């Protein structure tokens, strides 16, 4: 059975930092259409700070995600600090004592992150927010694992779910956050949180898949 | 972008340095780089804390001082302060009699205050909140819980601050601050966009020759885009929804006209002349008028109008002495 080595968390974290920092302008542009245009700035600031604080350290996946959570909650504020902070803290707690993750553990980690996020926010799927990416991604992943798919195929389901979820926000009317004040006029634009969540989940899946391939080789 | 800045990512911290140097009698640093407190708050009164994103100066820090708020949590531009910052502000304010956290209805602020409040409970600091929802353009009166907070927050801080200064209990401070903001109806009009320095380009756009009625403090688009004609027409467009929101006729009111950052104060007075006429026609007596840059949005052109319905309870609190960067009166 294929498993992810959960002792090398910093490498995975650095990839997540990279994808957010690289997309700083893009995320702000997406946000600028219906929000206040600071999503990329704040996310990149928090992720960059986290990357700097863990440089050179050897961290488990749990420690790395926990550091990301506390950095985001303590440094970026806004809505995204508490939302992403809770998500990554829930994921960190989920894999606390694990040296390796199998496909089911990986799915549990995502589900525990979602649960932590939902404890601090009333946001729901359909509100035009990052949950529109997160929830279908997790569900497609879980369905794949339960249906007997192997780890890499389940990761592909995660990516597909995330991308479809992100795209679903295009036609949604925002129910939460600043864009909610736009009502109908929020349609026709992607939600910035859904976009950043898709970038993160896709990179997490890519990174995990590469590690599985390397372990298998 | 023509700005007086250093690194665009550090504008908030750079600005805090200036405030601390310029007004040491109003601001003192705390253990958190994004929290400032008023140095002379008596420890035996209810603490008043506020906070919010930067870019709205003099809000929020300009409202800490004597008879006003005691500590402030400062966020990135247009972005809520962290939960850590709100928690430190609760600690920095007088808190033996409890803390009233008075802030505006935005998703990020709600979440961060909620988390900070939970953390404060662990330290036996009692925190109660009032969330300003005075912007009539952001949701109908029947959905007041969805409205965002705008310049009515200034009235909330003034009333809450005065109540705490005279020794009112936490519950009483909360009741009065809530009453103050419930008595406020506000609306904004935007004539041009604003640029977050780290973003480098305008946040949204308003076509030349147009104005956006009901625009939010972060450029949240409003209820209507209309041709920009005269100050008189703008006054009418702003007064109509505000006067329809509450029954002001026959009452005494306080009027707050705030520029959004780039509108000359002269033009705010041109606007007010028409608003005052309109209020007179509607049988509304003006107890006091404040005109200036009280709650801004970087360099946005435009203004907000806030009307606050007064009674015998609110009036003396509004008129009570205060000393802060934004409001000083004896």
Coordinates of C-alpha atoms in Angstrom, one line a residue:
Chain A
X1 CA 0.0 0.0 0.0
X2 CA 1.3 3.4 -0.9
X3 CA 1.9 5.8 2.0
X4 CA 3.1 9.4 2.3
X5 CA 6.1 10.0 4.6
X6 CA 4.8 12.4 7.1
X7 CA 8.2 13.2 8.7
X8 CA 9.2 15.6 5.9
X9 CA 6.6 18.2 6.4
X10 CA 8.7 21.2 5.6
X11 CA 9.2 20.3 2.0
X12 CA 5.5 20.0 1.5
X13 CA 4.9 23.3 3.3
X14 CA 7.5 25.1 1.2
X15 CA 5.6 24.0 -1.9
X16 CA 2.4 25.5 -0.5
X17 CA 4.2 28.7 0.3
X18 CA 5.6 28.8 -3.2
X19 CA 2.2 28.4 -4.9
X20 CA 0.7 31.2 -2.9
X21 CA 3.6 33.6 -3.3
X22 CA 3.8 32.9 -7.0
X23 CA 0.1 33.7 -7.4
X24 CA 0.1 36.9 -5.3
X25 CA -0.9 39.2 -8.1
X26 CA -3.4 36.8 -9.7
X27 CA -5.2 36.3 -6.4
X28 CA -5.4 40.0 -5.8
X29 CA -6.7 40.5 -9.3
X30 CA -9.5 37.9 -8.8
X31 CA -10.4 39.5 -5.5
X32 CA -10.3 43.0 -6.9
X33 CA -13.3 42.2 -9.2
X34 CA -15.7 41.8 -6.4
X35 CA -13.8 42.1 -3.2
X36 CA -11.2 44.6 -2.0
X37 CA -8.2 43.3 -3.9
X38 CA -6.1 42.3 -1.0
X39 CA -6.4 38.5 -1.0
X40 CA -3.1 37.8 -2.8
X41 CA -1.3 40.4 -0.7
X42 CA -2.4 39.1 2.6
X43 CA -2.1 35.4 1.7
X44 CA 1.4 35.9 0.3
X45 CA 2.5 37.8 3.3
X46 CA 1.3 35.1 5.7
X47 CA 2.7 32.2 3.7
X48 CA 6.0 34.0 3.1
X49 CA 6.4 34.7 6.8
X50 CA 5.7 31.0 7.5
X51 CA 8.2 29.9 4.9
X52 CA 10.9 32.2 6.4
X53 CA 10.2 30.9 10.0
X54 CA 10.6 27.2 9.1
X55 CA 13.6 27.6 6.7
X56 CA 16.3 25.0 7.4
X57 CA 14.2 23.2 10.0
X58 CA 13.2 19.5 10.0
X59 CA 9.5 19.3 10.7
X60 CA 6.8 16.6 10.7
X61 CA 3.8 17.3 8.5
X62 CA 1.8 18.0 11.6
X63 CA 4.3 20.5 12.9
X64 CA 4.6 22.2 9.5
X65 CA 0.8 22.6 9.1
X66 CA 0.5 23.7 12.7
X67 CA 3.2 26.4 12.1
X68 CA 1.3 27.5 9.0
X69 CA -1.9 27.7 11.0
X70 CA -0.5 29.8 13.8
X71 CA 1.4 32.1 11.4
X72 CA -1.7 32.8 9.4
X73 CA -3.9 33.3 12.5
X74 CA -1.2 35.5 14.1
X75 CA -0.1 37.5 11.1
X76 CA -2.6 38.1 8.4
X77 CA -6.0 38.7 10.1
X78 CA -8.8 39.5 7.8
X79 CA -11.1 36.6 7.1
X80 CA -8.5 34.4 5.7
X81 CA -6.3 34.3 8.8
X82 CA -9.0 32.6 10.9
X83 CA -10.4 30.5 8.0
X84 CA -7.2 29.1 6.7
X85 CA -5.7 29.1 10.2
X86 CA -8.5 26.8 11.4
X87 CA -8.3 24.6 8.4
X88 CA -4.6 23.9 8.7
X89 CA -4.8 23.6 12.5
X90 CA -7.5 20.9 12.1
X91 CA -5.3 19.1 9.6
X92 CA -2.2 19.4 11.8
X93 CA -4.1 17.9 14.8
X94 CA -5.4 15.1 12.6
X95 CA -1.9 13.8 11.7
X96 CA -0.2 14.6 15.0
X97 CA 1.1 11.2 15.8
X98 CA 1.6 9.9 12.3
X99 CA 4.9 9.1 10.6
X100 CA 3.1 7.9 7.5
X101 CA -0.3 8.6 5.9
X102 CA -2.2 6.2 3.8
X103 CA -4.9 7.3 1.5
X104 CA -7.5 7.1 4.2
X105 CA -5.4 9.1 6.7
X106 CA -4.9 11.7 4.1
X107 CA -8.7 12.0 3.6
X108 CA -9.3 12.2 7.3
X109 CA -6.7 15.0 7.6
X110 CA -8.7 17.0 5.0
X111 CA -12.0 16.3 6.7
X112 CA -10.7 17.3 10.1
X113 CA -9.5 20.5 8.7
X114 CA -12.9 21.2 7.2
X115 CA -14.5 20.5 10.6
X116 CA -12.3 22.9 12.4
X117 CA -13.0 25.6 9.8
X118 CA -16.7 25.1 10.1
X119 CA -16.5 25.6 13.9
X120 CA -15.6 29.3 13.5
X121 CA -17.6 30.2 10.4
X122 CA -21.2 29.8 9.4
X123 CA -20.2 29.7 5.7
X124 CA -21.7 26.9 3.6
X125 CA -21.2 25.4 0.2
X126 CA -23.0 27.7 -2.3
X127 CA -22.1 30.9 -0.4
X128 CA -19.3 31.6 -2.9
X129 CA -16.3 31.0 -0.6
X130 CA -13.4 28.6 -0.2
X131 CA -15.8 25.9 1.0
X132 CA -17.1 25.7 -2.5
X133 CA -13.7 24.3 -3.4
X134 CA -12.9 22.4 -0.3
X135 CA -16.0 20.4 0.2
X136 CA -16.4 18.9 -3.2
X137 CA -12.7 18.2 -3.3
X138 CA -12.8 16.3 -0.1
X139 CA -16.0 14.5 -1.1
X140 CA -14.6 13.4 -4.4
X141 CA -11.5 12.2 -2.7
X142 CA -13.4 10.2 -0.1
X143 CA -15.7 8.7 -2.8
X144 CA -12.6 7.6 -4.7
X145 CA -11.0 6.0 -1.7
X146 CA -14.2 4.3 -0.7
X147 CA -14.7 3.1 -4.2
X148 CA -11.4 1.3 -4.1
X149 CA -9.2 3.8 -6.1
X150 CA -5.5 3.8 -5.1
X151 CA -3.9 6.9 -3.5
X152 CA -2.7 8.6 -6.8
X153 CA -6.2 8.2 -8.4
X154 CA -7.8 9.6 -5.2
X155 CA -5.5 12.6 -5.5
X156 CA -6.6 13.1 -9.0
X157 CA -10.2 13.1 -7.8
X158 CA -9.2 15.7 -5.2
X159 CA -7.7 17.9 -7.9
X160 CA -10.8 17.5 -10.1
X161 CA -13.2 18.2 -7.2
X162 CA -11.2 21.3 -6.3
X163 CA -11.1 22.6 -9.8
X164 CA -14.8 22.0 -10.4
X165 CA -15.6 23.5 -7.1
X166 CA -13.6 26.6 -7.9
X167 CA -15.3 27.0 -11.2
X168 CA -18.7 26.6 -9.6
X169 CA -18.2 29.9 -7.8
X170 CA -18.2 31.7 -11.2
X171 CA -22.0 31.6 -11.4
X172 CA -22.8 31.8 -7.7
X173 CA -24.2 34.9 -6.0
X174 CA -22.0 35.7 -3.0
X175 CA -23.7 35.1 0.4
X176 CA -20.8 35.8 2.7
X177 CA -17.9 38.3 3.0
X178 CA -17.6 41.6 1.2
X179 CA -18.8 40.4 -2.1
X180 CA -22.2 39.4 -0.5
X181 CA -23.1 43.1 -0.6
X182 CA -23.0 42.9 -4.3
X183 CA -25.8 40.4 -4.6
X184 CA -26.5 39.5 -8.2
X185 CA -23.5 41.6 -9.4
X186 CA -21.1 39.1 -7.8
X187 CA -22.0 36.6 -10.5
X188 CA -19.6 36.1 -13.3
X189 CA -16.5 36.3 -11.1
X190 CA -14.6 33.6 -9.3
X191 CA -14.3 33.8 -5.6
X192 CA -10.7 34.6 -4.5
X193 CA -10.8 32.2 -1.5
X194 CA -12.1 29.4 -3.7
X195 CA -9.3 30.1 -6.1
X196 CA -6.5 30.1 -3.5
X197 CA -8.0 26.9 -1.9
X198 CA -7.9 25.2 -5.3
X199 CA -4.2 26.3 -5.8
X200 CA -3.4 24.9 -2.3
X201 CA -5.2 21.6 -2.7
X202 CA -3.9 21.0 -6.2
X203 CA -0.3 21.7 -5.1
X204 CA -0.8 19.5 -2.0
X205 CA -2.0 16.7 -4.3
X206 CA 0.8 17.2 -6.8
X207 CA 3.4 17.2 -4.0
X208 CA 2.0 14.1 -2.3
X209 CA 1.8 12.3 -5.7
X210 CA 5.4 13.1 -6.5
X211 CA 6.4 11.7 -3.1
X212 CA 4.4 8.5 -3.6
X213 CA 6.1 8.0 -7.0
X214 CA 9.5 8.6 -5.5
X215 CA 8.9 6.1 -2.7
X216 CA 7.7 3.6 -5.2
X217 CA 10.7 4.0 -7.5
Chain B
X1 CA 1.0 55.5 -7.9
X2 CA 2.0 58.8 -6.2
X3 CA 2.5 57.9 -2.6
X4 CA 4.7 58.9 0.4
X5 CA 5.7 55.4 1.4
X6 CA 8.7 53.1 1.8
X7 CA 8.1 49.3 1.2
X8 CA 4.4 49.1 0.2
X9 CA 4.1 45.9 2.3
X10 CA 5.1 47.8 5.4
X11 CA 2.9 50.9 5.3
X12 CA 0.9 50.0 8.4
X13 CA 3.9 49.5 10.6
X14 CA 5.6 52.6 9.2
X15 CA 2.5 54.6 9.9
X16 CA 2.3 53.4 13.5
X17 CA 5.8 54.6 14.1
X18 CA 4.7 58.1 13.0
X19 CA 1.6 58.1 15.2
X20 CA 3.6 57.0 18.2
X21 CA 6.2 59.8 17.6
X22 CA 3.6 62.5 16.9
X23 CA 1.2 61.9 19.8
X24 CA 2.9 60.3 22.8
X25 CA 0.1 61.7 25.1
X26 CA -2.5 59.7 23.1
X27 CA -0.6 56.5 22.1
X28 CA 1.6 54.1 23.8
X29 CA 3.0 50.9 22.3
X30 CA 2.0 47.5 23.8
X31 CA 3.4 44.0 23.7
X32 CA 1.8 43.6 20.3
X33 CA 3.2 45.7 17.4
X34 CA -0.4 46.2 16.0
X35 CA -2.0 47.3 19.3
X36 CA -1.8 50.8 20.7
X37 CA -3.4 52.0 24.0
X38 CA -4.2 55.3 25.6
X39 CA -1.7 55.8 28.4
X40 CA -3.9 57.4 31.0
X41 CA -7.0 55.2 31.2
X42 CA -8.1 54.7 34.8
X43 CA -8.0 51.0 35.6
X44 CA -11.3 50.9 37.4
X45 CA -13.6 51.7 34.5
X46 CA -15.0 49.5 31.7
X47 CA -12.5 49.2 29.0
X48 CA -13.4 50.2 25.4
X49 CA -11.7 48.5 22.6
X50 CA -12.1 48.9 18.9
X51 CA -10.2 47.8 15.9
X52 CA -10.4 47.2 12.2
X53 CA -8.4 47.4 9.0
X54 CA -6.1 50.3 8.2
X55 CA -6.7 52.8 5.5
X56 CA -9.6 54.4 7.3
X57 CA -7.6 56.9 9.3
X58 CA -8.3 58.6 11.6
X59 CA -10.4 55.4 12.3
X60 CA -9.7 53.4 14.2
X61 CA -6.7 54.6 16.3
X62 CA -7.8 58.2 16.1
X63 CA -10.7 57.4 18.5
X64 CA -8.6 56.3 21.5
X65 CA -8.1 58.8 24.2
X66 CA -9.8 60.5 27.1
X67 CA -13.6 59.8 27.2
X68 CA -13.2 57.6 24.1
X69 CA -11.7 54.1 23.4
X70 CA -8.8 52.8 25.5
X71 CA -7.0 50.4 23.1
X72 CA -7.1 49.6 19.4
X73 CA -6.2 46.6 17.3
X74 CA -4.8 47.6 13.9
X75 CA -5.1 45.4 10.8
X76 CA -3.5 45.5 7.4
X77 CA -5.1 47.9 4.9
X78 CA -8.8 47.0 4.6
X79 CA -8.3 43.8 6.5
X80 CA -9.3 42.8 10.0
X81 CA -6.7 42.7 12.8
X82 CA -5.7 39.3 13.9
X83 CA -7.3 37.5 16.9
X84 CA -4.0 37.9 18.7
X85 CA -4.2 41.7 18.2
X86 CA -7.7 42.0 19.5
X87 CA -6.8 39.8 22.5
X88 CA -3.8 42.0 23.3
X89 CA -6.1 45.1 23.0
X90 CA -8.4 43.5 25.6
X91 CA -5.5 43.0 27.9
X92 CA -4.1 46.5 27.3
X93 CA -7.4 48.3 28.1
X94 CA -8.8 48.5 31.6
X95 CA -10.5 45.1 32.0
X96 CA -11.3 44.6 35.7
X97 CA -14.8 45.8 35.1
X98 CA -15.0 44.1 31.7
X99 CA -14.3 45.2 28.2
X100 CA -16.7 46.5 25.6
X101 CA -15.4 45.7 22.1
X102 CA -17.1 48.1 19.7
X103 CA -16.5 47.4 16.0
X104 CA -18.1 47.2 12.5
X105 CA -19.9 44.3 10.8
X106 CA -17.3 42.7 8.5
X107 CA -16.8 38.9 8.2
X108 CA -13.1 39.0 9.2
X109 CA -13.6 41.3 12.2
X110 CA -16.4 39.1 13.4
X111 CA -14.3 36.0 13.3
X112 CA -11.2 37.5 14.8
X113 CA -13.1 39.2 17.6
X114 CA -15.0 35.9 18.3
X115 CA -11.7 34.0 18.6
X116 CA -10.1 36.7 20.7
X117 CA -13.1 36.8 23.0
X118 CA -12.8 33.1 23.6
X119 CA -9.1 33.5 24.4
X120 CA -9.9 36.3 26.8
X121 CA -12.3 34.1 28.6
X122 CA -9.4 31.8 29.4
X123 CA -7.8 34.8 31.1
X124 CA -11.0 35.8 33.0
X125 CA -11.4 38.9 31.0
X126 CA -15.1 39.5 30.3
X127 CA -15.7 40.9 26.8
X128 CA -19.0 42.0 25.4
X129 CA -19.5 43.4 21.9
X130 CA -21.5 45.9 19.9
X131 CA -21.3 45.5 16.1
X132 CA -22.1 48.6 14.1
X133 CA -24.6 48.1 11.3
X134 CA -25.5 51.6 10.1
X135 CA -24.9 51.5 6.4
X136 CA -28.4 51.7 4.9
X137 CA -27.1 50.9 1.4
X138 CA -25.7 47.5 2.4
X139 CA -29.1 45.8 3.2
X140 CA -32.7 46.8 3.8
X141 CA -33.9 47.7 7.3
X142 CA -35.5 44.3 7.6
X143 CA -32.1 42.7 7.2
X144 CA -30.2 45.0 9.5
X145 CA -28.0 42.2 10.8
X146 CA -26.4 42.1 7.3
X147 CA -25.6 45.8 7.1
X148 CA -22.0 46.9 7.3
X149 CA -20.7 49.4 9.8
X150 CA -19.5 52.8 8.5
X151 CA -19.2 56.2 10.0
X152 CA -21.9 55.5 12.6
X153 CA -19.1 53.7 14.4
X154 CA -17.8 57.1 15.4
X155 CA -21.0 57.9 17.3
X156 CA -20.9 54.4 18.9
X157 CA -17.4 55.1 20.2
X158 CA -18.3 58.5 21.4
X159 CA -21.3 57.3 23.3
X160 CA -19.7 54.1 24.6
X161 CA -16.6 56.0 25.6
X162 CA -18.5 58.7 27.5
X163 CA -20.6 56.1 29.3
X164 CA -17.5 54.2 30.4
X165 CA -15.7 57.4 31.4
X166 CA -18.6 58.4 33.8
X167 CA -18.4 54.9 35.5
X168 CA -21.2 53.0 33.8
X169 CA -21.2 49.2 34.2
X170 CA -20.3 47.0 31.2
X171 CA -23.9 46.1 30.6
X172 CA -24.9 49.8 30.6
X173 CA -22.0 50.7 28.3
X174 CA -23.1 48.0 25.9
X175 CA -26.7 49.0 26.0
X176 CA -25.9 52.6 25.3
X177 CA -23.4 51.9 22.5
X178 CA -25.9 49.6 20.9
X179 CA -28.6 52.3 21.2
X180 CA -26.2 54.8 19.7
X181 CA -25.5 52.8 16.6
X182 CA -29.1 51.7 16.2
X183 CA -30.0 55.4 16.1
X184 CA -27.6 56.0 13.2
X185 CA -28.4 55.7 9.5
X186 CA -25.5 56.2 7.1
X187 CA -24.8 56.3 3.4
X188 CA -21.7 56.9 1.3
X189 CA -21.1 58.2 -2.2
X190 CA -18.0 57.5 -4.1
X191 CA -16.6 59.6 -7.0
X192 CA -13.3 57.7 -7.6
X193 CA -11.5 54.6 -6.6
X194 CA -8.6 54.0 -4.2
X195 CA -5.4 52.1 -4.4
X196 CA -4.0 49.8 -1.8
X197 CA -0.2 50.5 -2.0
X198 CA 0.8 46.9 -1.9
X199 CA -1.6 46.2 -4.8
X200 CA -0.4 49.1 -6.8
X201 CA -3.6 49.7 -8.9
X202 CA -7.1 51.0 -8.3
X203 CA -9.3 48.6 -6.4
X204 CA -12.3 49.2 -8.6
X205 CA -13.4 51.9 -11.1
X206 CA -15.9 54.6 -11.3
X207 CA -16.2 56.0 -14.8
X208 CA -15.4 59.7 -15.0
X209 CA -18.6 61.8 -14.8
X210 CA -20.3 59.3 -12.6
X211 CA -20.8 58.6 -8.9
X212 CA -21.6 55.5 -7.0
X213 CA -24.3 55.8 -4.4
X214 CA -24.1 53.5 -1.4
X215 CA -20.5 52.6 -1.9
X216 CA -18.8 50.8 0.9
X217 CA -15.7 51.8 2.8
X218 CA -13.6 49.3 0.9
X219 CA -15.1 50.1 -2.4
X220 CA -17.9 47.6 -2.1
X221 CA -20.0 48.6 -5.0
X222 CA -23.1 50.5 -4.1
X223 CA -26.8 50.5 -5.0
X224 CA -26.7 52.8 -8.1
X225 CA -24.2 54.4 -10.4
X226 CA -25.5 57.8 -11.5
X227 CA -24.2 60.7 -13.5
X228 CA -22.2 63.2 -11.4
X229 CA -24.0 66.5 -11.5
X230 CA -24.2 69.0 -8.7
X231 CA -23.6 68.9 -4.9
X232 CA -27.3 69.6 -4.5
X233 CA -28.2 66.5 -6.5
X234 CA -25.7 64.4 -4.5
X235 CA -27.2 65.8 -1.2
X236 CA -30.7 64.7 -2.4
X237 CA -29.4 61.2 -3.5
X238 CA -27.8 60.7 -0.1
X239 CA -30.7 62.1 2.0
X240 CA -33.5 60.1 0.4
X241 CA -32.4 56.6 1.6
X242 CA -31.2 57.9 5.0
X243 CA -34.5 59.7 5.7
X244 CA -36.5 56.7 4.6
X245 CA -34.6 54.4 7.0
X246 CA -35.9 55.8 10.3
X247 CA -38.6 58.2 11.4
X248 CA -36.5 61.3 11.9
X249 CA -39.3 63.9 11.5
X250 CA -39.7 66.1 14.6
X251 CA -36.5 64.7 16.2
X252 CA -33.2 66.2 17.1
X253 CA -30.3 64.7 15.3
X254 CA -26.5 64.8 15.1
X255 CA -25.0 65.0 11.6
X256 CA -21.7 63.6 10.7
X257 CA -20.3 64.3 7.2
X258 CA -17.0 62.4 6.6
X259 CA -14.8 62.7 3.6
X260 CA -13.5 59.5 2.1
X261 CA -9.9 60.7 2.0
X262 CA -9.5 62.8 -1.2
X263 CA -12.4 65.2 -1.1
X264 CA -11.6 68.7 -0.1
X265 CA -13.2 69.7 3.2
X266 CA -14.6 72.7 1.4
X267 CA -16.7 70.4 -0.8
X268 CA -18.0 68.6 2.3
X269 CA -19.4 71.9 3.4
X270 CA -20.9 72.7 0.0
X271 CA -22.6 69.3 0.3
X272 CA -23.7 70.0 3.9
X273 CA -25.4 73.3 3.0
X274 CA -27.9 71.3 0.9
X275 CA -28.3 68.5 3.4
X276 CA -29.1 71.0 6.1
X277 CA -31.8 72.6 3.9
X278 CA -33.2 69.2 3.2
X279 CA -33.3 68.3 7.0
X280 CA -35.0 71.6 7.8
X281 CA -37.7 70.9 5.2
X282 CA -38.2 67.5 6.8
X283 CA -38.8 69.1 10.2
X284 CA -35.6 67.7 11.6
X285 CA -33.7 69.8 14.1
X286 CA -29.9 69.6 14.0
X287 CA -28.3 69.5 17.5
X288 CA -24.7 69.3 16.2
X289 CA -22.8 68.9 13.0
X290 CA -19.4 67.5 12.5
X291 CA -17.7 67.8 9.1
X292 CA -14.3 66.5 8.2
X293 CA -12.3 63.4 7.5
X294 CA -13.6 61.1 10.3
X295 CA -13.7 57.7 8.6
X296 CA -11.9 57.5 5.2
X297 CA -11.0 55.0 2.6
X298 CA -7.4 55.8 1.6
X299 CA -7.7 58.4 -1.2
X300 CA -11.2 57.7 -2.4
X301 CA -13.2 60.7 -3.5
X302 CA -16.5 61.0 -1.9
X303 CA -18.3 61.4 1.4
X304 CA -20.5 59.7 3.9
X305 CA -23.6 61.1 5.6
X306 CA -24.5 59.8 9.1
X307 CA -27.7 60.9 10.8
X308 CA -28.1 60.0 14.4
X309 CA -31.5 60.4 16.2
X310 CA -31.0 61.9 19.6
X311 CA -32.8 61.7 22.9
X312 CA -32.2 62.9 26.4
X313 CA -30.0 59.9 27.2
X314 CA -27.7 60.1 24.1
X315 CA -27.4 63.8 23.9
X316 CA -25.3 64.4 27.1
X317 CA -23.0 61.5 26.2
X318 CA -22.5 62.8 22.7
X319 CA -21.6 66.2 24.2
X320 CA -19.4 64.9 27.0
X321 CA -15.7 66.0 27.0
X322 CA -13.3 63.9 24.9
X323 CA -9.7 64.1 23.8
X324 CA -8.5 62.0 20.9
X325 CA -6.9 62.5 17.6
X326 CA -10.2 62.7 15.7
X327 CA -12.5 64.2 18.3
X328 CA -11.5 66.7 20.9
X329 CA -14.2 68.7 22.7
X330 CA -14.6 70.2 26.2

